[in-house]
């Protein structure tokens, strides 16, 4: 163990490309060792700052402990860079907010010099890592290709862009997703409506217009237009 981090067993290196050749491209399962190491991190708020995680034989496993040397998160970031290599991908789990149950951040570090298999594997596994350890624990996740982004300066720039300064709660994320889906549906409806109406022109009664407006706000669930010129409207209200 040194000032940068503590070893979790012997750090494995498969074929020199950052992961074991036998793991293929199916993504990793979370090992018991990782669950135990993460639980130890959660229960050690004054001695551990984070974990370095890799993929070994199709499993997500901890390979380094990032020790906490102070209460200053940015000061502790100095320990992260020396634990990473320039051509090997890794996941970094960090306690960003000291006294918060969801104060963790999961970083996917995939350097540009990593080979294609590593890039595909880590990209396909990043969500598995967070989901298996507990999505509610993580305030933020992000992707980086350089060690510089994991320094105090790089992290501050990341936060200045608003990605972690005001993170959304689970409820806010759900609401945002609903709003985005509604907006997308609205755009699709408008697009289809414009496409159909651009080549058609026919008279429509005021009653029909009113019923169609009520359809959009939920007061009707069925509007039927019939006839040739002065349209006769049949409508069925909501129960």
Short mmCIF file of C-alpha atoms in Angstrom, two decimals, residues 37-226:
data_model
loop_
_atom_site.label_atom_id
_atom_site.label_comp_id
_atom_site.label_asym_id
_atom_site.label_seq_id
_atom_site.Cartn_x
_atom_site.Cartn_y
_atom_site.Cartn_z
CA UNK A 37 -15.16 -3.39 -1.84
CA UNK A 38 -17.93 -0.89 -2.56
CA UNK A 39 -19.64 -1.62 0.74
CA UNK A 40 -16.30 -1.07 2.47
CA UNK A 41 -15.96 2.26 0.64
CA UNK A 42 -19.43 3.35 1.75
CA UNK A 43 -18.67 2.42 5.35
CA UNK A 44 -15.23 4.13 5.34
CA UNK A 45 -15.98 7.81 4.72
CA UNK A 46 -12.79 9.01 6.40
CA UNK A 47 -10.24 6.52 5.06
CA UNK A 48 -11.27 5.69 1.49
CA UNK A 49 -12.04 8.07 -1.36
CA UNK A 50 -12.83 5.60 -4.12
CA UNK A 51 -12.08 2.50 -6.18
CA UNK A 52 -10.46 1.64 -9.48
CA UNK A 53 -12.47 -1.10 -11.21
CA UNK A 54 -11.55 -3.23 -14.20
CA UNK A 55 -12.96 -6.20 -16.09
CA UNK A 56 -11.33 -9.57 -15.58
CA UNK A 57 -12.70 -12.78 -17.07
CA UNK A 58 -16.11 -11.24 -17.74
CA UNK A 59 -16.42 -9.81 -14.23
CA UNK A 60 -16.21 -6.30 -12.83
CA UNK A 61 -13.55 -6.45 -10.14
CA UNK A 62 -11.84 -3.86 -7.89
CA UNK A 63 -8.11 -3.50 -8.52
CA UNK A 64 -7.17 -0.47 -6.40
CA UNK A 65 -8.42 1.45 -3.40
CA UNK A 66 -8.10 5.23 -3.62
CA UNK A 67 -7.23 6.37 -0.12
CA UNK A 68 -8.58 9.55 1.42
CA UNK A 69 -5.82 11.82 2.62
CA UNK A 70 -7.96 14.86 3.47
CA UNK A 71 -11.52 16.13 3.55
CA UNK A 72 -10.80 18.03 0.33
CA UNK A 73 -12.12 16.08 -2.63
CA UNK A 74 -10.03 18.02 -5.13
CA UNK A 75 -6.87 17.42 -3.15
CA UNK A 76 -7.53 13.67 -3.14
CA UNK A 77 -7.86 13.66 -6.93
CA UNK A 78 -4.05 13.80 -7.06
CA UNK A 79 -4.06 10.11 -6.15
CA UNK A 80 -6.16 9.04 -9.14
CA UNK A 81 -3.81 9.71 -12.08
CA UNK A 82 -0.92 7.50 -10.88
CA UNK A 83 -3.31 4.54 -10.62
CA UNK A 84 -4.30 4.77 -14.29
CA UNK A 85 -2.35 3.85 -17.41
CA UNK A 86 -2.28 5.54 -20.79
CA UNK A 87 -3.61 2.56 -22.74
CA UNK A 88 -5.85 0.65 -20.31
CA UNK A 89 -9.50 1.48 -19.69
CA UNK A 90 -10.91 1.55 -16.17
CA UNK A 91 -13.92 2.55 -14.12
CA UNK A 92 -13.33 5.00 -11.28
CA UNK A 93 -15.80 5.23 -8.40
CA UNK A 94 -15.33 8.33 -6.26
CA UNK A 95 -17.06 9.73 -3.20
CA UNK A 96 -17.71 13.28 -4.37
CA UNK A 97 -20.08 14.44 -1.63
CA UNK A 98 -18.85 13.42 1.78
CA UNK A 99 -22.06 13.23 3.80
CA UNK A 100 -24.56 12.15 1.18
CA UNK A 101 -25.88 8.61 0.59
CA UNK A 102 -26.00 9.36 -3.13
CA UNK A 103 -22.73 11.28 -3.20
CA UNK A 104 -20.82 8.96 -5.54
CA UNK A 105 -19.69 9.50 -9.10
CA UNK A 106 -18.83 6.75 -11.58
CA UNK A 107 -16.30 7.70 -14.24
CA UNK A 108 -15.60 5.61 -17.32
CA UNK A 109 -11.99 6.21 -18.34
CA UNK A 110 -11.21 4.98 -21.86
CA UNK A 111 -8.01 6.52 -23.27
CA UNK A 112 -7.82 7.11 -27.01
CA UNK A 113 -4.92 4.66 -27.22
CA UNK A 114 -7.00 1.77 -25.80
CA UNK A 115 -7.77 -0.85 -28.40
CA UNK A 116 -11.18 -1.19 -30.01
CA UNK A 117 -12.18 -4.24 -27.99
CA UNK A 118 -11.59 -2.40 -24.72
CA UNK A 119 -13.55 0.62 -25.91
CA UNK A 120 -16.53 -1.53 -26.89
CA UNK A 121 -16.42 -3.58 -23.70
CA UNK A 122 -16.23 -0.69 -21.27
CA UNK A 123 -18.83 1.33 -23.15
CA UNK A 124 -21.28 -1.59 -23.01
CA UNK A 125 -20.62 -2.26 -19.30
CA UNK A 126 -20.72 1.23 -17.77
CA UNK A 127 -24.46 1.09 -17.03
CA UNK A 128 -24.14 -2.39 -15.56
CA UNK A 129 -21.63 -1.10 -13.02
CA UNK A 130 -23.95 1.58 -11.68
CA UNK A 131 -27.07 -0.56 -11.81
CA UNK A 132 -25.52 -3.46 -9.93
CA UNK A 133 -24.04 -1.29 -7.19
CA UNK A 134 -27.24 0.73 -6.83
CA UNK A 135 -28.30 3.55 -9.13
CA UNK A 136 -29.57 5.51 -6.14
CA UNK A 137 -25.99 5.75 -4.84
CA UNK A 138 -24.67 7.70 -7.83
CA UNK A 139 -25.18 11.41 -8.24
CA UNK A 140 -23.45 11.49 -11.62
CA UNK A 141 -21.71 9.41 -14.25
CA UNK A 142 -19.50 10.61 -17.05
CA UNK A 143 -17.03 9.48 -19.68
CA UNK A 144 -13.45 10.67 -20.12
CA UNK A 145 -10.51 9.86 -22.35
CA UNK A 146 -7.69 11.68 -20.53
CA UNK A 147 -6.21 11.73 -17.04
CA UNK A 148 -6.26 15.51 -17.18
CA UNK A 149 -10.04 15.49 -16.78
CA UNK A 150 -9.57 13.67 -13.48
CA UNK A 151 -7.36 16.36 -11.95
CA UNK A 152 -8.74 19.12 -9.75
CA UNK A 153 -8.61 21.55 -12.67
CA UNK A 154 -10.29 19.14 -15.06
CA UNK A 155 -13.02 18.22 -12.60
CA UNK A 156 -13.81 21.85 -11.87
CA UNK A 157 -14.21 22.50 -15.59
CA UNK A 158 -16.55 19.52 -15.77
CA UNK A 159 -18.66 20.94 -12.96
CA UNK A 160 -18.60 24.44 -14.41
CA UNK A 161 -20.39 23.04 -17.43
CA UNK A 162 -23.27 22.20 -15.13
CA UNK A 163 -22.96 18.42 -15.28
CA UNK A 164 -22.65 17.90 -11.52
CA UNK A 165 -23.27 21.27 -9.88
CA UNK A 166 -27.02 20.75 -9.76
CA UNK A 167 -27.63 17.05 -10.37
CA UNK A 168 -31.19 15.89 -10.91
CA UNK A 169 -32.93 13.72 -8.38
CA UNK A 170 -34.41 10.40 -9.50
CA UNK A 171 -37.87 12.02 -9.62
CA UNK A 172 -36.55 14.94 -11.67
CA UNK A 173 -34.86 12.56 -14.10
CA UNK A 174 -38.12 10.64 -14.52
CA UNK A 175 -40.10 13.85 -15.05
CA UNK A 176 -37.54 15.09 -17.56
CA UNK A 177 -37.83 11.81 -19.47
CA UNK A 178 -41.63 12.11 -19.59
CA UNK A 179 -41.43 15.69 -20.83
CA UNK A 180 -38.93 14.75 -23.52
CA UNK A 181 -41.13 11.87 -24.65
CA UNK A 182 -44.17 14.16 -24.77
CA UNK A 183 -42.25 16.76 -26.78
CA UNK A 184 -41.07 14.10 -29.21
CA UNK A 185 -44.61 12.79 -29.63
CA UNK A 186 -45.88 16.33 -30.18
CA UNK A 187 -43.26 16.98 -32.85
CA UNK A 188 -44.18 13.74 -34.57
CA UNK A 189 -47.90 14.58 -34.52
CA UNK A 190 -47.26 18.08 -35.84
CA UNK A 191 -45.04 16.72 -38.59
CA UNK A 192 -47.65 14.18 -39.66
CA UNK A 193 -50.39 16.81 -39.48
CA UNK A 194 -48.43 19.24 -41.66
CA UNK A 195 -47.67 16.51 -44.13
CA UNK A 196 -51.33 15.52 -44.51
CA UNK A 197 -52.83 18.99 -44.47
CA UNK A 198 -50.42 20.51 -46.99
CA UNK A 199 -52.34 18.93 -49.86
CA UNK A 200 -55.91 19.06 -48.51
CA UNK A 201 -58.47 21.82 -48.12
CA UNK A 202 -62.06 21.32 -46.98
CA UNK A 203 -64.64 23.18 -44.88
CA UNK A 204 -65.08 22.23 -41.24
CA UNK A 205 -67.72 23.30 -38.75
CA UNK A 206 -66.99 25.29 -35.60
CA UNK A 207 -68.38 22.38 -33.59
CA UNK A 208 -65.79 20.09 -35.15
CA UNK A 209 -62.97 22.53 -34.36
CA UNK A 210 -64.10 22.76 -30.74
CA UNK A 211 -64.29 18.99 -30.40
CA UNK A 212 -60.80 18.56 -31.85
CA UNK A 213 -59.42 21.09 -29.39
CA UNK A 214 -61.10 19.19 -26.56
CA UNK A 215 -59.49 16.01 -27.88
CA UNK A 216 -56.01 17.45 -27.36
CA UNK A 217 -56.63 18.36 -23.72
CA UNK A 218 -58.24 15.04 -22.80
CA UNK A 219 -61.90 16.05 -22.56
CA UNK A 220 -62.72 13.79 -25.53
CA UNK A 221 -61.19 10.48 -26.46
CA UNK A 222 -62.86 10.07 -29.85
CA UNK A 223 -63.78 12.54 -32.58
CA UNK A 224 -65.31 11.35 -35.84
CA UNK A 225 -65.58 13.61 -38.86
CA UNK A 226 -68.02 12.61 -41.61
#
